[in-house]
Tab-separated table of C-alpha atoms and ligand atoms in Angstrom:
chain	number	residue	atom	x	y	z
A	166	GLU	CA	-7.857	12.541	16.892
A	167	PRO	CA	-6.953	11.803	13.285
A	168	ILE	CA	-5.379	8.753	11.667
A	169	GLY	CA	-1.968	9.471	10.118
A	170	ILE	CA	-0.872	7.759	6.911
A	171	PHE	CA	2.286	8.145	4.890
A	172	ASP	CA	3.821	6.868	1.694
A	173	SER	CA	6.864	7.622	-0.414
A	174	GLY	CA	4.597	9.599	-2.773
A	175	VAL	CA	1.137	9.371	-4.306
A	176	GLY	CA	0.831	5.579	-4.185
A	177	GLY	CA	-0.516	5.447	-0.635
A	178	LEU	CA	-3.632	7.201	-1.868
A	179	THR	CA	-4.884	3.755	-2.927
A	180	VAL	CA	-4.780	2.834	0.777
A	181	LEU	CA	-6.351	6.157	1.770
A	182	LYS	CA	-9.161	5.500	-0.725
A	183	GLU	CA	-10.002	2.188	0.972
A	184	LEU	CA	-9.692	3.692	4.480
A	185	ARG	CA	-12.055	6.443	3.453
A	186	ARG	CA	-14.511	3.929	2.033
A	187	ILE	CA	-14.785	1.816	5.163
A	188	LEU	CA	-14.093	4.516	7.779
A	189	PRO	CA	-15.832	7.580	6.343
A	190	TYR	CA	-16.105	9.459	9.637
A	191	GLU	CA	-12.428	9.384	10.577
A	192	ASP	CA	-10.263	12.471	10.140
A	193	ILE	CA	-7.175	11.439	8.167
A	194	ILE	CA	-3.853	13.192	7.565
A	195	TYR	CA	-1.866	11.970	4.546
A	196	LEU	CA	1.836	12.634	4.029
A	197	GLY	CA	3.463	11.905	0.668
A	198	ASP	CA	7.244	12.198	0.589
A	199	THR	CA	7.134	13.255	-3.060
A	200	ALA	CA	10.535	14.962	-2.950
A	201	ARG	CA	12.290	11.666	-2.260
A	202	VAL	CA	10.166	9.122	-4.150
A	203	PRO	CA	10.865	6.341	-5.115
A	204	TYR	CA	11.943	4.567	-1.941
A	205	GLY	CA	11.943	1.262	-3.823
A	206	ILE	CA	15.468	1.799	-5.152
A	207	ARG	CA	17.101	3.006	-1.910
A	208	SER	CA	19.111	1.177	0.749
A	209	PRO	CA	17.328	-0.153	3.852
A	210	GLU	CA	19.154	2.410	6.045
A	211	THR	CA	17.908	5.284	3.908
A	212	VAL	CA	14.343	3.960	3.753
A	213	THR	CA	14.307	3.703	7.563
A	214	ARG	CA	15.735	7.198	8.013
A	215	TYR	CA	13.147	8.723	5.651
A	216	SER	CA	10.312	6.832	7.280
A	217	PHE	CA	11.344	8.001	10.771
A	218	GLU	CA	11.117	11.559	9.502
A	219	CYS	CA	7.640	10.958	8.068
A	220	THR	CA	6.563	9.273	11.321
A	221	GLU	CA	7.798	12.172	13.438
A	222	PHE	CA	5.978	14.710	11.294
A	223	LEU	CA	2.683	12.837	11.656
A	224	LEU	CA	3.176	12.311	15.402
A	225	SER	CA	3.518	16.100	15.742
A	226	LYS	CA	-0.058	16.274	14.373
A	227	LYS	CA	-1.278	14.209	17.359
A	228	ILE	CA	-2.488	11.159	15.446
A	229	LYS	CA	-4.100	8.158	17.195
A	230	LEU	CA	-2.910	5.498	14.735
A	231	LEU	CA	-0.251	5.371	12.031
A	232	VAL	CA	-0.697	3.592	8.704
A	233	VAL	CA	2.451	2.821	6.743
A	234	ALA	CA	0.901	2.682	3.268
A	235	CYS	CA	4.119	2.028	1.375
A	236	ASN	CA	4.973	-1.633	0.814
A	237	THR	CA	8.658	-0.821	0.594
A	238	VAL	CA	8.644	0.927	4.008
A	239	SER	CA	6.421	-1.750	5.545
A	240	ALA	CA	8.786	-4.420	4.247
A	241	ILE	CA	11.950	-2.785	5.539
A	242	SER	CA	11.230	-0.435	8.443
A	243	LEU	CA	7.900	-1.370	10.075
A	244	LYS	CA	9.371	-3.088	13.155
A	245	GLU	CA	11.712	-0.179	13.849
A	246	ILE	CA	8.872	2.323	13.537
A	247	GLN	CA	6.733	0.212	15.892
A	248	LYS	CA	9.570	0.173	18.434
A	249	LYS	CA	9.857	3.929	18.259
A	250	VAL	CA	6.243	4.973	18.847
A	251	SER	CA	3.559	4.230	21.416
A	252	ILE	CA	0.464	4.417	19.165
A	253	PRO	CA	-0.624	1.450	16.998
A	254	VAL	CA	1.213	1.190	13.674
A	255	VAL	CA	-0.347	-0.776	10.792
A	256	GLY	CA	1.686	-1.746	7.730
A	257	VAL	CA	0.452	-3.216	4.447
A	258	ILE	CA	2.419	-6.492	4.329
A	259	GLU	CA	0.853	-8.461	7.159
A	260	PRO	CA	-2.773	-7.803	6.073
A	261	GLY	CA	-1.960	-8.792	2.465
A	262	ALA	CA	-0.108	-11.910	3.592
A	263	ARG	CA	-2.998	-13.046	5.764
A	264	ALA	CA	-5.546	-12.534	2.984
A	265	ALA	CA	-3.340	-14.540	0.600
A	266	VAL	CA	-3.132	-17.444	3.057
A	267	ASP	CA	-6.930	-17.408	3.414
A	268	SER	CA	-7.379	-17.304	-0.355
A	269	THR	CA	-5.020	-20.006	-1.660
A	270	LYS	CA	-6.284	-23.514	-2.340
A	271	ASN	CA	-3.338	-25.035	-4.197
A	272	GLY	CA	-0.770	-23.594	-1.750
A	273	LYS	CA	1.044	-21.513	-4.383
A	274	ILE	CA	1.071	-17.763	-3.770
A	275	GLY	CA	2.672	-15.146	-6.019
A	276	ILE	CA	3.846	-11.758	-4.761
A	277	ILE	CA	4.553	-8.800	-7.027
A	278	GLY	CA	6.132	-5.536	-5.856
A	279	THR	CA	9.102	-3.200	-6.186
A	280	GLU	CA	12.678	-4.510	-6.233
A	281	ALA	CA	13.124	-3.491	-2.581
A	282	THR	CA	9.934	-5.189	-1.405
A	283	ILE	CA	10.719	-8.445	-3.202
A	284	LYS	CA	14.378	-8.403	-2.130
A	285	SER	CA	13.356	-7.973	1.517
A	286	SER	CA	11.324	-11.247	1.386
A	287	ALA	CA	8.893	-9.569	3.788
A	288	TYR	CA	5.768	-11.143	2.260
A	289	PHE	CA	7.529	-14.497	2.058
A	290	LYS	CA	8.399	-14.363	5.771
A	291	ALA	CA	4.948	-13.094	6.781
A	292	ILE	CA	3.232	-15.936	4.880
A	293	LYS	CA	5.644	-18.605	6.139
A	294	ALA	CA	5.060	-17.380	9.695
A	295	ILE	CA	1.357	-18.154	9.256
A	296	SER	CA	1.795	-21.439	7.406
A	297	GLU	CA	5.071	-23.273	6.719
A	298	ASP	CA	3.559	-25.459	4.001
A	299	LEU	CA	2.743	-22.758	1.483
A	300	GLU	CA	4.948	-22.000	-1.499
A	301	VAL	CA	5.642	-18.307	-2.122
A	302	PHE	CA	7.024	-16.850	-5.345
A	303	GLY	CA	8.212	-13.242	-5.453
A	304	LEU	CA	8.603	-11.168	-8.607
A	305	ALA	CA	9.684	-7.535	-8.975
A	306	CYS	CA	7.806	-5.580	-11.660
A	307	PRO	CA	9.723	-2.288	-11.719
A	308	LEU	CA	8.007	-0.914	-14.824
A	309	PHE	CA	4.550	-0.942	-13.234
A	310	VAL	CA	5.096	2.138	-11.024
A	311	PRO	CA	6.142	4.526	-13.821
A	312	LEU	CA	3.370	3.161	-16.088
A	313	VAL	CA	0.710	3.915	-13.496
A	314	GLU	CA	2.140	7.353	-12.724
A	315	GLU	CA	1.989	8.133	-16.456
A	316	GLY	CA	-1.678	7.219	-16.375
A	317	TRP	CA	-1.136	4.109	-18.500
A	318	THR	CA	-3.396	1.590	-16.844
A	319	ASN	CA	-4.877	-0.132	-19.887
A	320	GLY	CA	-4.313	-0.566	-23.615
A	321	ILE	CA	-2.116	-2.808	-25.720
A	322	ILE	CA	1.314	-1.676	-24.438
A	323	VAL	CA	0.351	-2.094	-20.810
A	324	ARG	CA	-1.171	-5.471	-21.566
A	325	LEU	CA	2.046	-6.686	-23.250
A	326	ILE	CA	4.227	-5.501	-20.361
A	327	VAL	CA	1.955	-7.142	-17.799
A	328	GLU	CA	1.929	-10.378	-19.830
A	329	GLU	CA	5.707	-10.399	-20.111
A	330	TYR	CA	6.234	-9.909	-16.371
A	331	LEU	CA	3.557	-12.330	-15.227
A	332	LYS	CA	4.439	-15.137	-17.629
A	333	SER	CA	6.408	-16.896	-14.906
A	334	MET	CA	3.505	-16.661	-12.447
A	335	LEU	CA	1.250	-18.382	-14.992
A	336	GLU	CA	3.851	-21.112	-15.542
A	337	ILE	CA	4.176	-21.733	-11.810
A	338	ALA	CA	0.352	-21.808	-11.668
A	339	VAL	CA	-0.099	-19.723	-8.542
A	340	ASP	CA	-3.776	-19.478	-7.613
A	341	THR	CA	-3.367	-16.263	-5.602
A	342	LEU	CA	-1.405	-13.150	-6.493
A	343	VAL	CA	-0.694	-10.364	-3.997
A	344	LEU	CA	-0.551	-6.833	-5.398
A	345	GLY	CA	2.350	-5.892	-3.121
A	346	CYS	CA	2.777	-2.289	-4.169
A	347	THR	CA	0.632	0.790	-3.660
A	348	HIS	CA	0.373	1.430	-7.396
A	349	TYR	CA	-0.770	-1.973	-8.558
A	350	PRO	CA	-4.481	-1.704	-7.701
A	351	LEU	CA	-4.722	0.678	-10.665
A	352	LEU	CA	-3.552	-2.153	-12.926
A	353	LYS	CA	-5.974	-4.645	-11.416
A	354	GLY	CA	-8.124	-4.861	-14.558
A	355	VAL	CA	-5.235	-5.792	-16.860
A	356	ILE	CA	-3.575	-8.044	-14.285
A	357	GLN	CA	-6.833	-9.937	-13.738
A	358	ASP	CA	-7.285	-10.325	-17.521
A	359	VAL	CA	-3.800	-11.774	-17.885
A	360	MET	CA	-3.974	-13.980	-14.780
A	361	LYS	CA	-7.464	-15.300	-15.661
A	362	ASP	CA	-8.913	-17.223	-12.654
A	363	VAL	CA	-6.150	-16.331	-10.205
A	364	SER	CA	-7.397	-14.484	-7.078
A	365	LEU	CA	-5.854	-11.064	-6.667
A	366	VAL	CA	-5.177	-9.785	-3.149
A	367	ASP	CA	-5.334	-6.013	-2.853
A	368	SER	CA	-3.168	-5.055	0.124
A	369	ALA	CA	-4.847	-1.641	0.324
A	370	ILE	CA	-8.277	-3.163	0.993
A	371	GLU	CA	-6.891	-5.678	3.503
A	372	THR	CA	-4.979	-2.954	5.357
A	373	ALA	CA	-8.064	-0.761	5.685
A	374	LYS	CA	-9.926	-3.695	7.261
A	375	VAL	CA	-7.132	-4.199	9.805
A	376	VAL	CA	-7.147	-0.483	10.676
A	377	ARG	CA	-10.888	-0.665	11.349
A	378	LYS	CA	-10.367	-3.682	13.604
A	379	VAL	CA	-7.537	-2.052	15.585
A	380	LEU	CA	-9.556	1.138	16.128
A	381	GLU	CA	-12.530	-0.913	17.317
A	382	GLU	CA	-10.356	-2.937	19.688
A	383	GLN	CA	-8.893	0.235	21.143
A	384	GLY	CA	-12.328	1.862	21.348
A	385	VAL	CA	-11.122	4.946	19.474
A	386	ASN	CA	-13.143	4.576	16.267
A	387	SER	CA	-15.296	7.420	14.981
A	388	ASN	CA	-18.212	5.560	13.488
A	389	GLU	CA	-20.784	8.188	14.323
A	390	GLN	CA	-21.747	10.661	11.688
A	391	GLY	CA	-22.024	13.344	14.384
A	392	VAL	CA	-22.681	16.946	13.541
A	393	ARG	CA	-20.010	17.499	10.959
A	394	GLY	CA	-20.636	14.503	8.684
A	395	GLN	CA	-17.663	12.932	6.895
A	396	GLY	CA	-14.233	13.061	8.460
A	397	ARG	CA	-11.741	15.668	7.256
A	398	LEU	CA	-8.899	14.819	4.896
A	399	LYS	CA	-5.663	16.791	5.025
A	400	PHE	CA	-2.745	16.324	2.649
A	401	TYR	CA	0.932	17.177	3.055
A	402	VAL	CA	3.684	16.661	0.486
A	403	THR	CA	7.414	17.332	0.574
A	404	ASP	CA	7.573	18.624	-3.022
A	405	SER	CA	5.298	20.808	-5.155
A	406	THR	CA	1.604	20.092	-4.987
A	407	ASP	CA	0.654	20.345	-8.698
A	408	LYS	CA	1.801	16.925	-9.805
A	409	PHE	CA	0.627	15.324	-6.575
A	410	VAL	CA	-2.882	16.651	-7.128
A	411	SER	CA	-3.159	15.703	-10.804
A	412	ILE	CA	-1.779	12.180	-10.403
A	413	GLY	CA	-3.284	11.757	-6.937
A	414	GLU	CA	-6.844	12.369	-8.056
A	415	ARG	CA	-6.571	9.326	-10.312
A	416	PHE	CA	-5.348	7.205	-7.400
A	417	LEU	CA	-7.949	8.493	-4.986
A	418	GLN	CA	-10.716	8.668	-7.588
A	419	SER	CA	-11.959	11.886	-6.060
A	420	LYS	CA	-10.935	15.527	-5.776
A	421	ILE	CA	-7.949	16.563	-3.666
A	422	GLU	CA	-8.433	19.955	-2.053
B	557	DGN	N1	4.851	3.119	-2.544
B	557	DGN	C1	5.813	2.176	-3.066
B	557	DGN	C2	5.430	0.761	-2.672
B	557	DGN	O1	4.298	0.480	-2.297
B	557	DGN	O2	6.304	-0.098	-2.719
B	557	DGN	C3	5.901	2.270	-4.575
B	557	DGN	C4	6.546	3.539	-5.041
B	557	DGN	C5	8.031	3.516	-4.822
B	557	DGN	O3	8.519	4.041	-3.854
B	557	DGN	N2	8.761	2.921	-5.720
């Protein structure tokens, strides 16, 4: 049985990339709701309604585990999705929060994400639930998503925008910064340059590790190469495929067929 993964658009391909890297033999079905992206600006009710529709579509494909790759959906609708389905559901917030707690030494953690993710305080709550004593600072960086989708992931303009947004994080002197949005791993180079010695937490990588653990616990992992080699990847989108493929290949760093 395949793993199902959905996102509001192409962004979740950063999570798929990490899943693929550490679970190469799993079949994976990806759904990008490209017709309705971005979710980051919508009301919680609408985000939940859209994500139920994505969940139902993937369940109809008989998946064994669901990954909610979108930070916005994970922040707002994860619990409701978990209540609705009987298979394991893994979101991106909890894994990122846990990695941040493990990483910080000075107790100051920064979170960057979309307006909706930051407004939901989901990372804040997830970190506080692990350790009360930590300080958590959230910051929305709404220009990062369109920059990345335009393919602007380095150069002087990007650098200036990143510097302007992250100025406050440098002033606060966080020692750990969570990339709380699917698109931000593509800006990792510039963000690391600007933030100097601060540890960056990539939620996509942390989520893939949790998925591997859950599959192992349930005894439903496909870690055998078997006769057909690598697992199959299948992509579905709710809008035209052209743009998804051209932008998506940059996110996935491999061909989309
Ligand atoms: N996938 C969204 C997220 O991780 O928050 C970013 C894209 C969006 O819907 N704005």
